[in-house]
Amino acid sequence: MLLYGLLLLSLSFWTSHSVFKIPLKMFAGKFNASVQLDLRTLRKNQSAVESGLSLASDPAGIVNFLDMINNLKGDSGRGYYMQMVIGTPGLTLNILVDTGSSNFAVAAAEHPYITHFYNRALSSTYQSSGRGVAVKYTQGEWEGELGTDRITIPQGPSGTITINIAAILKSEGFFLPGINWQGILGLAYPLLARPDPSVEPFFNSVVGQTGIPDVFSLQMCGAGVSASTTADPAGGSLIMGGVEPTLYRGSVWYTPVLEEWYYQVEVLKLEVGAQNLNLDCKEYNSDKAIVDSGTTLLRLPGNVFSAVVEAIMQTSLIEDFSAGFFEGTKLACWMRGESPWRLFPKISIYLRAMNTSQSFRITILPQLYVQPITDIDGTLDCFRFGISPSANALVIGATVMEGFYVIFDRAQKRVGFAVSTCAGKWVQGNGYHCTTVYTSSCTMVCLNT
């Protein structure tokens, strides 16, 4: 952590009696974006678990969703990953879960930031395709060789599955310090697969070979806990084949998948507090709006980001604030025990509903986008801003997804949102919701053509 240029600001808020001043410290300097949040232990609905409740999305009984609970580790900054056993004899690797790409790829050569790798020569079931492959992400890239091999998922569908696998031989900015995974599981559609859509993605292979429904759902439980904690967290759950009702509360609201490449959705408007940003809704979808677990932050197109920051500065209870906090170059620090979350507004994203004359909103509490990073000398708690500008998309990333149970219902071309049970006690009584609203604005055309 680089800490430069201490700046002492004053922060005020009202109670029913008087105005108080709380010292606010800003620390400059780029911090490691790969180190963000640790995990809050998953809160289960114990009575439901004990009764064996699970949604009958898989009447054939191929999978038991309860077996998949807690099959993820990690956090939004360093990624959520699950264990897989690859090759013959089997090698256990941790694989990053990413709904924003479509290749299954694992380290196949030594790298200073990983502890072990997949050696194709030692697997008797590996078959090379003789084709090279290269993938670039928003952060990082890799090159390697395509082939096939067998995998099993200890906390997933039963049986052995043969999948396309990219052996990563060279990479830059992909494996990072502090990570605990050695590969990536792309869960998007074939159109994003590299080098071309003929490379069947992992989940397509799982559905085809096991017969499970073409649905998976994600619960990621890293919100609200500092990245400096030493606790061993349970990162959440990837449910393959359906929906596990012990992982969410209330109703599920669905939005259509507009095009099957990324999980592209349509955003109708944004609100900060009760303030409508009043932008042309096409700006929210420039040039696409997607749901991507592999992106750490909520990323907004430039004009939208600027409008959100301006609205936060107007509606928050902070008198003055360094622009560096919003730019990602400074951490904001409060005295230990002085939570900043009450000082920031909620942010609401309105999505088009399956009934296209309706919309629903997902409301993002400050606990999700004002994120604890570290403490200083046991006296200050420091936070980062969990929203950033984007040049080419609105990305509903892990910052938002950590508050919700997100259902990727590929069979019916829709993405669902419900309040996650692991969002923690800070959700209750704070108006945290995923609710339907009727609005004439749903007749708007918000897509860029």
Tab-separated table of C-alpha atoms in Angstrom:
chain	number	residue	atom	x	y	z
A	1	MET	CA	0.000	0.000	0.000
A	2	LEU	CA	1.495	3.355	-1.031
A	3	LEU	CA	0.482	6.172	1.265
A	4	TYR	CA	1.498	9.652	0.231
A	5	GLY	CA	0.407	13.233	0.821
A	6	LEU	CA	-1.786	13.143	3.932
A	7	LEU	CA	-4.739	15.494	3.534
A	8	LEU	CA	-7.007	16.251	6.469
A	9	LEU	CA	-10.558	17.201	5.570
A	10	SER	CA	-13.596	17.976	7.656
A	11	LEU	CA	-16.802	15.990	7.403
A	12	SER	CA	-20.119	16.939	8.974
A	13	PHE	CA	-23.516	15.358	9.435
A	14	TRP	CA	-26.699	16.270	11.238
A	15	THR	CA	-28.402	14.617	14.160
A	16	SER	CA	-31.534	15.813	15.884
A	17	HIS	CA	-29.427	17.874	18.310
A	18	SER	CA	-26.321	19.281	16.715
A	19	VAL	CA	-23.680	19.145	14.019
A	20	PHE	CA	-20.615	16.969	14.593
A	21	LYS	CA	-17.252	17.123	12.893
A	22	ILE	CA	-15.435	13.892	12.003
A	23	PRO	CA	-11.867	13.999	10.703
A	24	LEU	CA	-11.501	12.477	7.259
A	25	LYS	CA	-8.098	11.544	5.916
A	26	MET	CA	-7.333	11.039	2.224
A	27	PHE	CA	-4.341	8.972	1.169
A	28	ALA	CA	-2.961	9.521	-2.307
A	29	GLY	CA	-1.202	7.039	-4.517
A	30	LYS	CA	-2.372	4.144	-6.655
A	31	PHE	CA	-3.211	1.138	-4.544
A	32	ASN	CA	-3.215	-2.403	-5.875
A	33	ALA	CA	-6.624	-2.845	-7.505
A	34	SER	CA	-6.163	-6.603	-7.326
A	35	VAL	CA	-6.431	-6.419	-3.525
A	36	GLN	CA	-9.896	-5.269	-2.627
A	37	LEU	CA	-12.311	-7.062	-0.344
A	38	ASP	CA	-12.295	-10.184	1.731
A	39	LEU	CA	-15.321	-12.334	2.283
A	40	ARG	CA	-18.157	-12.389	4.756
A	41	THR	CA	-19.136	-15.911	5.788
A	42	LEU	CA	-22.186	-17.137	3.927
A	43	ARG	CA	-25.356	-16.914	6.011
A	44	LYS	CA	-27.513	-19.954	5.321
A	45	ASN	CA	-31.222	-20.415	5.829
A	46	GLN	CA	-30.536	-23.232	8.236
A	47	SER	CA	-34.049	-24.655	8.423
A	48	ALA	CA	-34.249	-24.819	4.650
A	49	VAL	CA	-30.867	-26.519	4.415
A	50	GLU	CA	-31.795	-29.105	7.024
A	51	SER	CA	-35.042	-29.917	5.233
A	52	GLY	CA	-33.193	-30.475	1.958
A	53	LEU	CA	-35.105	-27.734	0.157
A	54	SER	CA	-34.016	-26.988	-3.381
A	55	LEU	CA	-35.835	-25.739	-6.436
A	56	ALA	CA	-37.012	-28.564	-8.686
A	57	SER	CA	-35.221	-27.140	-11.712
A	58	ASP	CA	-33.553	-30.506	-12.211
A	59	PRO	CA	-36.289	-33.153	-11.931
A	60	ALA	CA	-33.920	-35.848	-13.185
A	61	GLY	CA	-31.858	-35.467	-10.008
A	62	ILE	CA	-28.564	-35.090	-11.882
A	63	VAL	CA	-27.374	-32.427	-9.466
A	64	ASN	CA	-27.987	-31.561	-5.834
A	65	PHE	CA	-27.834	-27.807	-5.548
A	66	LEU	CA	-27.206	-27.957	-1.802
A	67	ASP	CA	-23.897	-29.712	-2.509
A	68	MET	CA	-22.797	-26.625	-4.460
A	69	ILE	CA	-23.343	-24.126	-1.649
A	70	ASN	CA	-20.031	-22.551	-0.582
A	71	ASN	CA	-18.168	-23.927	-3.613
A	72	LEU	CA	-16.567	-20.523	-4.295
A	73	LYS	CA	-13.688	-18.812	-2.533
A	74	GLY	CA	-12.156	-15.392	-3.064
A	75	ASP	CA	-13.411	-11.812	-3.264
A	76	SER	CA	-14.371	-9.221	-5.850
A	77	GLY	CA	-10.911	-7.670	-6.107
A	78	ARG	CA	-8.925	-10.862	-6.579
A	79	GLY	CA	-11.728	-12.873	-8.132
A	80	TYR	CA	-14.102	-15.645	-7.107
A	81	TYR	CA	-12.818	-19.135	-7.894
A	82	MET	CA	-13.763	-22.801	-7.498
A	83	GLN	CA	-11.865	-26.078	-7.336
A	84	MET	CA	-11.694	-28.316	-10.390
A	85	VAL	CA	-9.783	-31.537	-11.015
A	86	ILE	CA	-8.187	-31.576	-14.460
A	87	GLY	CA	-6.585	-34.379	-16.482
A	88	THR	CA	-5.518	-37.976	-15.756
A	89	PRO	CA	-4.223	-38.342	-13.104
A	90	GLY	CA	-6.257	-35.464	-11.751
A	91	LEU	CA	-4.648	-32.153	-10.833
A	92	THR	CA	-6.629	-29.862	-8.522
A	93	LEU	CA	-6.616	-26.209	-9.589
A	94	ASN	CA	-8.535	-23.119	-8.531
A	95	ILE	CA	-10.424	-21.641	-11.469
A	96	LEU	CA	-11.680	-18.035	-11.661
A	97	VAL	CA	-15.406	-17.677	-12.459
A	98	ASP	CA	-16.018	-15.105	-15.221
A	99	THR	CA	-19.371	-14.420	-16.911
A	100	GLY	CA	-17.702	-11.905	-19.245
A	101	SER	CA	-15.661	-14.339	-21.369
A	102	SER	CA	-16.081	-17.788	-22.929
A	103	ASN	CA	-12.771	-19.667	-22.847
A	104	PHE	CA	-11.731	-22.234	-20.249
A	105	ALA	CA	-8.006	-21.695	-19.762
A	106	VAL	CA	-5.410	-22.797	-17.217
A	107	ALA	CA	-1.768	-22.025	-16.522
A	108	ALA	CA	0.401	-24.559	-18.352
A	109	ALA	CA	3.802	-23.088	-17.574
A	110	GLU	CA	5.570	-21.680	-14.548
A	111	HIS	CA	4.696	-18.148	-13.462
A	112	PRO	CA	5.990	-16.183	-10.437
A	113	TYR	CA	2.466	-15.474	-9.127
A	114	ILE	CA	1.097	-19.022	-9.195
A	115	THR	CA	2.088	-22.017	-7.095
A	116	HIS	CA	1.394	-24.853	-9.550
A	117	PHE	CA	0.266	-25.399	-13.118
A	118	TYR	CA	-1.258	-27.914	-15.523
A	119	ASN	CA	1.378	-30.000	-17.306
A	120	ARG	CA	-0.248	-31.372	-20.463
A	121	ALA	CA	2.512	-33.970	-20.907
A	122	LEU	CA	1.542	-35.605	-17.604
A	123	SER	CA	-2.131	-36.047	-18.485
A	124	SER	CA	-2.887	-39.200	-20.471
A	125	THR	CA	-6.295	-37.821	-21.524
A	126	TYR	CA	-5.075	-34.507	-22.948
A	127	GLN	CA	-5.433	-34.143	-26.711
A	128	SER	CA	-3.978	-31.179	-28.543
A	129	SER	CA	-5.949	-29.547	-31.347
A	130	GLY	CA	-2.808	-28.033	-32.808
A	131	ARG	CA	-4.398	-24.584	-32.740
A	132	GLY	CA	-3.072	-21.504	-31.025
A	133	VAL	CA	-5.294	-19.136	-29.073
A	134	ALA	CA	-4.923	-15.665	-27.565
A	135	VAL	CA	-7.354	-13.713	-25.368
A	136	LYS	CA	-7.239	-10.105	-24.182
A	137	TYR	CA	-9.277	-8.843	-21.231
A	138	THR	CA	-9.881	-5.378	-19.817
A	139	GLN	CA	-6.904	-6.177	-17.614
A	140	GLY	CA	-4.366	-8.717	-18.811
A	141	GLU	CA	-3.932	-11.132	-21.700
A	142	TRP	CA	-2.584	-14.584	-22.447
A	143	GLU	CA	-1.538	-16.861	-25.295
A	144	GLY	CA	-1.516	-20.637	-25.495
A	145	GLU	CA	-2.584	-23.838	-27.195
A	146	LEU	CA	-6.038	-25.367	-27.552
A	147	GLY	CA	-6.828	-28.944	-26.672
A	148	THR	CA	-9.294	-31.125	-24.791
A	149	ASP	CA	-9.123	-32.944	-21.470
A	150	ARG	CA	-11.341	-34.402	-18.781
A	151	ILE	CA	-12.445	-32.512	-15.690
A	152	THR	CA	-14.468	-33.202	-12.578
A	153	ILE	CA	-15.988	-30.613	-10.246
A	154	PRO	CA	-15.901	-31.731	-6.590
A	155	GLN	CA	-18.814	-29.438	-5.676
A	156	GLY	CA	-20.634	-29.471	-8.992
A	157	PRO	CA	-22.496	-31.806	-11.333
A	158	SER	CA	-21.403	-35.411	-10.863
A	159	GLY	CA	-19.357	-37.288	-13.424
A	160	THR	CA	-16.440	-36.595	-15.720
A	161	ILE	CA	-16.784	-34.042	-18.508
A	162	THR	CA	-14.587	-33.575	-21.574
A	163	ILE	CA	-14.066	-29.891	-22.280
A	164	ASN	CA	-12.080	-27.563	-24.504
A	165	ILE	CA	-9.110	-26.278	-22.584
A	166	ALA	CA	-6.610	-23.565	-23.437
A	167	ALA	CA	-3.142	-24.194	-22.017
A	168	ILE	CA	-1.738	-20.760	-21.079
A	169	LEU	CA	1.924	-20.649	-22.067
A	170	LYS	CA	2.550	-16.896	-21.946
A	171	SER	CA	0.671	-14.082	-20.214
A	172	GLU	CA	0.941	-10.415	-19.321
A	173	GLY	CA	-0.988	-8.721	-16.520
A	174	PHE	CA	-3.283	-11.722	-16.163
A	175	PHE	CA	-1.888	-13.585	-13.137
A	176	LEU	CA	-1.425	-10.998	-10.391
A	177	PRO	CA	0.253	-10.871	-6.965
A	178	GLY	CA	-1.940	-12.224	-4.180
A	179	ILE	CA	-4.279	-14.307	-6.328
A	180	ASN	CA	-5.073	-17.899	-5.444
A	181	TRP	CA	-6.294	-19.195	-8.798
A	182	GLN	CA	-4.513	-20.782	-11.750
A	183	GLY	CA	-7.081	-20.579	-14.534
A	184	ILE	CA	-10.276	-18.951	-15.765
A	185	LEU	CA	-13.747	-20.341	-16.433
A	186	GLY	CA	-15.507	-18.282	-19.102
A	187	LEU	CA	-19.281	-18.696	-18.699
A	188	ALA	CA	-20.495	-16.479	-21.545
A	189	TYR	CA	-21.788	-17.558	-24.962
A	190	PRO	CA	-19.896	-19.184	-27.881
A	191	LEU	CA	-19.781	-15.895	-29.809
A	192	LEU	CA	-17.060	-14.673	-27.423
A	193	ALA	CA	-14.980	-17.866	-27.624
A	194	ARG	CA	-11.494	-17.551	-29.112
A	195	PRO	CA	-10.148	-18.076	-31.677
A	196	ASP	CA	-13.718	-18.515	-33.010
A	197	PRO	CA	-17.203	-19.630	-31.880
A	198	SER	CA	-16.528	-23.232	-32.933
A	199	VAL	CA	-14.678	-23.652	-29.607
A	200	GLU	CA	-17.517	-24.883	-27.407
A	201	PRO	CA	-17.502	-23.063	-24.040
A	202	PHE	CA	-17.342	-24.939	-20.755
A	203	PHE	CA	-20.971	-24.591	-19.668
A	204	ASN	CA	-22.285	-25.600	-23.086
A	205	SER	CA	-20.246	-28.803	-22.722
A	206	VAL	CA	-21.544	-29.414	-19.198
A	207	VAL	CA	-25.170	-29.004	-20.298
A	208	GLY	CA	-24.673	-31.191	-23.365
A	209	GLN	CA	-22.885	-34.032	-21.567
A	210	THR	CA	-24.797	-34.125	-18.268
A	211	GLY	CA	-28.263	-33.051	-19.375
A	212	ILE	CA	-28.648	-30.421	-16.644
A	213	PRO	CA	-30.845	-27.387	-17.455
A	214	ASP	CA	-29.108	-24.527	-19.255
A	215	VAL	CA	-29.147	-22.311	-16.156
A	216	PHE	CA	-26.550	-21.309	-13.605
A	217	SER	CA	-26.694	-18.862	-10.724
A	218	LEU	CA	-24.135	-16.949	-8.690
A	219	GLN	CA	-23.943	-15.740	-5.126
A	220	MET	CA	-20.794	-13.770	-4.243
A	221	CYS	CA	-20.329	-12.889	-0.582
A	222	GLY	CA	-17.445	-10.424	-0.334
A	223	ALA	CA	-19.201	-7.167	0.541
A	224	GLY	CA	-18.477	-5.147	3.645
A	225	VAL	CA	-15.290	-6.742	5.004
A	226	SER	CA	-11.820	-5.218	4.765
A	227	ALA	CA	-9.257	-6.746	2.420
A	228	SER	CA	-6.783	-6.668	5.292
A	229	THR	CA	-8.708	-9.222	7.344
A	230	THR	CA	-6.949	-12.540	7.912
A	231	ALA	CA	-10.157	-14.561	8.254
A	232	ASP	CA	-10.581	-17.476	5.876
A	233	PRO	CA	-13.766	-16.535	4.008
A	234	ALA	CA	-16.398	-18.553	2.221
A	235	GLY	CA	-16.692	-16.801	-1.098
A	236	GLY	CA	-20.148	-17.870	-2.228
A	237	SER	CA	-21.796	-20.331	-4.563
A	238	LEU	CA	-21.962	-21.208	-8.258
A	239	ILE	CA	-25.095	-23.314	-8.764
A	240	MET	CA	-24.946	-25.191	-12.073
A	241	GLY	CA	-28.269	-26.399	-13.430
A	242	GLY	CA	-30.749	-24.170	-11.649
A	243	VAL	CA	-31.637	-21.984	-8.680
A	244	GLU	CA	-31.101	-22.678	-4.972
A	245	PRO	CA	-33.789	-20.857	-2.933
A	246	THR	CA	-31.793	-20.799	0.319
A	247	LEU	CA	-29.440	-18.291	-1.310
A	248	TYR	CA	-31.902	-15.422	-1.782
A	249	ARG	CA	-34.785	-13.595	-0.130
A	250	GLY	CA	-37.991	-12.295	-1.682
A	251	SER	CA	-38.796	-12.335	-5.396
A	252	VAL	CA	-36.622	-12.797	-8.466
A	253	TRP	CA	-36.977	-10.191	-11.212
A	254	TYR	CA	-35.743	-10.966	-14.719
A	255	THR	CA	-34.424	-8.819	-17.525
A	256	PRO	CA	-34.032	-10.077	-21.130
A	257	VAL	CA	-30.668	-11.044	-22.583
A	258	LEU	CA	-30.621	-8.874	-25.689
A	259	GLU	CA	-27.854	-10.661	-27.552
A	260	GLU	CA	-26.103	-13.926	-26.775
A	261	TRP	CA	-22.459	-12.972	-26.598
A	262	TYR	CA	-21.951	-11.185	-23.280
A	263	TYR	CA	-24.952	-11.231	-20.974
A	264	GLN	CA	-26.165	-7.984	-22.509
A	265	VAL	CA	-29.101	-6.233	-20.858
A	266	GLU	CA	-30.900	-2.900	-21.264
A	267	VAL	CA	-30.579	-0.128	-18.678
A	268	LEU	CA	-33.395	2.426	-18.717
A	269	LYS	CA	-32.216	4.941	-16.126
A	270	LEU	CA	-30.066	5.549	-13.049
A	271	GLU	CA	-30.931	7.328	-9.825
A	272	VAL	CA	-28.629	8.603	-7.077
A	273	GLY	CA	-30.676	8.834	-3.925
A	274	ALA	CA	-34.023	10.038	-5.234
A	275	GLN	CA	-32.398	12.045	-8.017
A	276	ASN	CA	-32.910	10.881	-11.599
A	277	LEU	CA	-29.773	11.549	-13.645
A	278	ASN	CA	-32.047	12.520	-16.583
A	279	LEU	CA	-29.576	11.394	-19.227
A	280	ASP	CA	-30.579	10.063	-22.627
A	281	CYS	CA	-31.042	6.375	-21.829
A	282	LYS	CA	-28.881	5.470	-24.819
A	283	GLU	CA	-25.918	6.777	-22.841
A	284	TYR	CA	-26.439	4.061	-20.220
A	285	ASN	CA	-26.102	1.404	-22.921
A	286	SER	CA	-23.112	2.854	-24.770
A	287	ASP	CA	-22.051	0.728	-26.461
A	288	LYS	CA	-23.516	-2.099	-24.377
A	289	ALA	CA	-24.632	-2.888	-20.838
A	290	ILE	CA	-23.522	-6.285	-19.498
A	291	VAL	CA	-23.487	-8.412	-16.334
A	292	ASP	CA	-19.917	-9.566	-15.719
A	293	SER	CA	-18.669	-11.320	-12.575
A	294	GLY	CA	-15.077	-11.010	-13.795
A	295	THR	CA	-15.141	-7.209	-13.588
A	296	THR	CA	-14.408	-5.935	-10.090
A	297	LEU	CA	-16.237	-2.604	-10.111
A	298	LEU	CA	-19.440	-1.049	-11.354
A	299	ARG	CA	-18.177	0.527	-14.564
A	300	LEU	CA	-20.094	3.369	-16.194
A	301	PRO	CA	-19.741	5.171	-19.544
A	302	GLY	CA	-17.840	8.425	-19.137
A	303	ASN	CA	-20.782	10.854	-19.131
A	304	VAL	CA	-22.779	8.593	-16.824
A	305	PHE	CA	-19.847	8.252	-14.416
A	306	SER	CA	-19.410	12.029	-14.252
A	307	ALA	CA	-23.132	12.519	-13.602
A	308	VAL	CA	-23.128	9.887	-10.839
A	309	VAL	CA	-20.103	11.451	-9.116
A	310	GLU	CA	-21.692	14.900	-9.310
A	311	ALA	CA	-24.950	13.594	-7.861
A	312	ILE	CA	-23.133	11.782	-5.039
A	313	MET	CA	-21.249	14.956	-4.140
A	314	GLN	CA	-24.529	16.909	-4.066
A	315	THR	CA	-26.524	14.394	-2.048
A	316	SER	CA	-23.934	12.978	0.359
A	317	LEU	CA	-23.398	14.430	3.824
A	318	ILE	CA	-19.761	15.200	3.084
A	319	GLU	CA	-18.981	18.914	2.902
A	320	ASP	CA	-15.816	18.567	0.883
A	321	PHE	CA	-14.137	15.687	-0.852
A	322	SER	CA	-10.978	15.113	-2.848
A	323	ALA	CA	-11.560	14.214	-6.501
A	324	GLY	CA	-8.873	11.563	-6.046
A	325	PHE	CA	-11.324	9.354	-4.176
A	326	PHE	CA	-13.630	9.200	-7.199
A	327	GLU	CA	-10.716	8.883	-9.617
A	328	GLY	CA	-9.364	5.852	-7.764
A	329	THR	CA	-6.074	7.490	-6.788
A	330	LYS	CA	-6.883	8.033	-3.083
A	331	LEU	CA	-8.413	6.128	-0.216
A	332	ALA	CA	-10.827	7.880	2.127
A	333	CYS	CA	-10.158	7.175	5.804
A	334	TRP	CA	-12.366	7.676	8.845
A	335	MET	CA	-11.620	7.251	12.531
A	336	ARG	CA	-11.963	3.614	13.578
A	337	GLY	CA	-15.594	2.712	14.178
A	338	GLU	CA	-16.985	5.700	12.255
A	339	SER	CA	-18.784	4.021	9.366
A	340	PRO	CA	-18.977	6.224	6.242
A	341	TRP	CA	-21.878	4.339	4.671
A	342	ARG	CA	-24.582	6.498	6.252
A	343	LEU	CA	-23.044	9.521	4.521
A	344	PHE	CA	-23.537	8.260	0.967
A	345	PRO	CA	-26.728	7.826	-1.095
A	346	LYS	CA	-28.161	4.669	-2.601
A	347	ILE	CA	-27.799	4.154	-6.339
A	348	SER	CA	-30.584	2.526	-8.346
A	349	ILE	CA	-30.245	0.906	-11.772
A	350	TYR	CA	-33.489	0.406	-13.688
A	351	LEU	CA	-33.570	-2.603	-16.014
A	352	ARG	CA	-36.190	-3.525	-18.572
A	353	ALA	CA	-38.431	-6.343	-17.339
A	354	MET	CA	-39.486	-9.405	-19.326
A	355	ASN	CA	-42.806	-7.641	-19.834
A	356	THR	CA	-41.245	-4.841	-21.848
A	357	SER	CA	-43.847	-2.310	-20.671
A	358	GLN	CA	-42.401	-2.668	-17.152
A	359	SER	CA	-39.061	-2.102	-15.509
A	360	PHE	CA	-37.551	-3.006	-12.169
A	361	ARG	CA	-34.742	-1.487	-10.177
A	362	ILE	CA	-31.805	-2.962	-8.341
A	363	THR	CA	-30.755	-0.683	-5.510
A	364	ILE	CA	-27.079	-0.545	-4.585
A	365	LEU	CA	-26.379	0.473	-1.003
A	366	PRO	CA	-23.209	2.378	-0.073
A	367	GLN	CA	-22.006	-0.813	1.649
A	368	LEU	CA	-21.431	-2.185	-1.850
A	369	TYR	CA	-19.764	0.752	-3.605
A	370	VAL	CA	-17.843	2.336	-0.678
A	371	GLN	CA	-15.524	-0.555	0.014
A	372	PRO	CA	-13.212	-1.191	3.007
A	373	ILE	CA	-9.616	-1.750	2.011
A	374	THR	CA	-7.376	-1.495	5.047
A	375	ASP	CA	-6.831	0.107	8.434
A	376	ILE	CA	-4.001	2.435	9.408
A	377	ASP	CA	-2.280	1.882	12.767
A	378	GLY	CA	-5.517	0.549	14.227
A	379	THR	CA	-6.966	4.078	14.330
A	380	LEU	CA	-8.256	4.682	10.794
A	381	ASP	CA	-10.470	2.610	8.507
A	382	CYS	CA	-9.824	3.298	4.812
A	383	PHE	CA	-12.212	2.842	1.882
A	384	ARG	CA	-12.157	2.942	-1.903
A	385	PHE	CA	-14.766	4.041	-4.445
A	386	GLY	CA	-16.194	0.952	-6.141
A	387	ILE	CA	-17.282	2.699	-9.355
A	388	SER	CA	-15.081	3.616	-12.308
A	389	PRO	CA	-15.446	5.099	-15.803
A	390	SER	CA	-15.517	2.886	-18.880
A	391	ALA	CA	-14.773	3.681	-22.502
A	392	ASN	CA	-17.051	1.093	-24.071
A	393	ALA	CA	-19.697	-0.358	-21.729
A	394	LEU	CA	-21.798	-0.155	-18.609
A	395	VAL	CA	-20.641	-3.179	-16.628
A	396	ILE	CA	-22.627	-4.545	-13.704
A	397	GLY	CA	-19.612	-6.128	-12.042
A	398	ALA	CA	-18.875	-7.797	-8.728
A	399	THR	CA	-19.418	-4.554	-6.793
A	400	VAL	CA	-23.140	-4.816	-7.619
A	401	MET	CA	-23.432	-8.596	-7.860
A	402	GLU	CA	-22.231	-9.062	-4.275
A	403	GLY	CA	-25.584	-7.746	-3.079
A	404	PHE	CA	-27.671	-10.072	-5.213
A	405	TYR	CA	-28.269	-13.661	-6.154
A	406	VAL	CA	-27.886	-13.481	-9.931
A	407	ILE	CA	-29.495	-16.101	-12.174
A	408	PHE	CA	-28.225	-16.661	-15.706
A	409	ASP	CA	-31.199	-18.414	-17.283
A	410	ARG	CA	-29.771	-19.127	-20.707
A	411	ALA	CA	-32.665	-21.447	-21.599
A	412	GLN	CA	-35.093	-18.534	-21.453
A	413	LYS	CA	-32.616	-15.794	-22.468
A	414	ARG	CA	-32.871	-13.792	-19.261
A	415	VAL	CA	-30.867	-12.691	-16.216
A	416	GLY	CA	-32.562	-12.599	-12.814
A	417	PHE	CA	-31.818	-10.617	-9.654
A	418	ALA	CA	-32.921	-11.322	-6.086
A	419	VAL	CA	-31.577	-10.052	-2.760
A	420	SER	CA	-28.734	-12.311	-1.607
A	421	THR	CA	-28.906	-13.949	1.807
A	422	CYS	CA	-25.194	-13.329	2.297
A	423	ALA	CA	-25.482	-9.568	1.876
A	424	GLY	CA	-25.428	-9.418	5.677
A	425	LYS	CA	-27.374	-7.728	8.442
A	426	TRP	CA	-26.580	-4.256	7.029
A	427	VAL	CA	-29.174	-4.931	4.321
A	428	GLN	CA	-32.093	-5.183	6.735
A	429	GLY	CA	-33.997	-2.014	7.434
A	430	ASN	CA	-32.136	-0.050	4.773
A	431	GLY	CA	-34.604	-0.259	1.919
A	432	TYR	CA	-32.369	-2.687	0.081
A	433	HIS	CA	-34.582	-4.152	-2.563
A	434	CYS	CA	-35.090	-5.517	-5.998
A	435	THR	CA	-38.604	-4.448	-6.831
A	436	THR	CA	-40.808	-3.894	-9.830
A	437	VAL	CA	-42.006	-0.440	-10.774
A	438	TYR	CA	-44.320	0.656	-13.559
A	439	THR	CA	-43.159	3.511	-15.709
A	440	SER	CA	-44.109	4.955	-19.067
A	441	SER	CA	-40.429	5.389	-19.768
A	442	CYS	CA	-40.301	1.687	-20.565
A	443	THR	CA	-41.517	2.553	-24.052
A	444	MET	CA	-38.188	4.309	-24.667
A	445	VAL	CA	-35.664	2.884	-27.091
A	446	CYS	CA	-32.430	2.861	-25.113
A	447	LEU	CA	-30.188	0.826	-27.396
A	448	ASN	CA	-27.589	2.223	-29.748
A	449	THR	CA	-28.054	1.072	-33.317
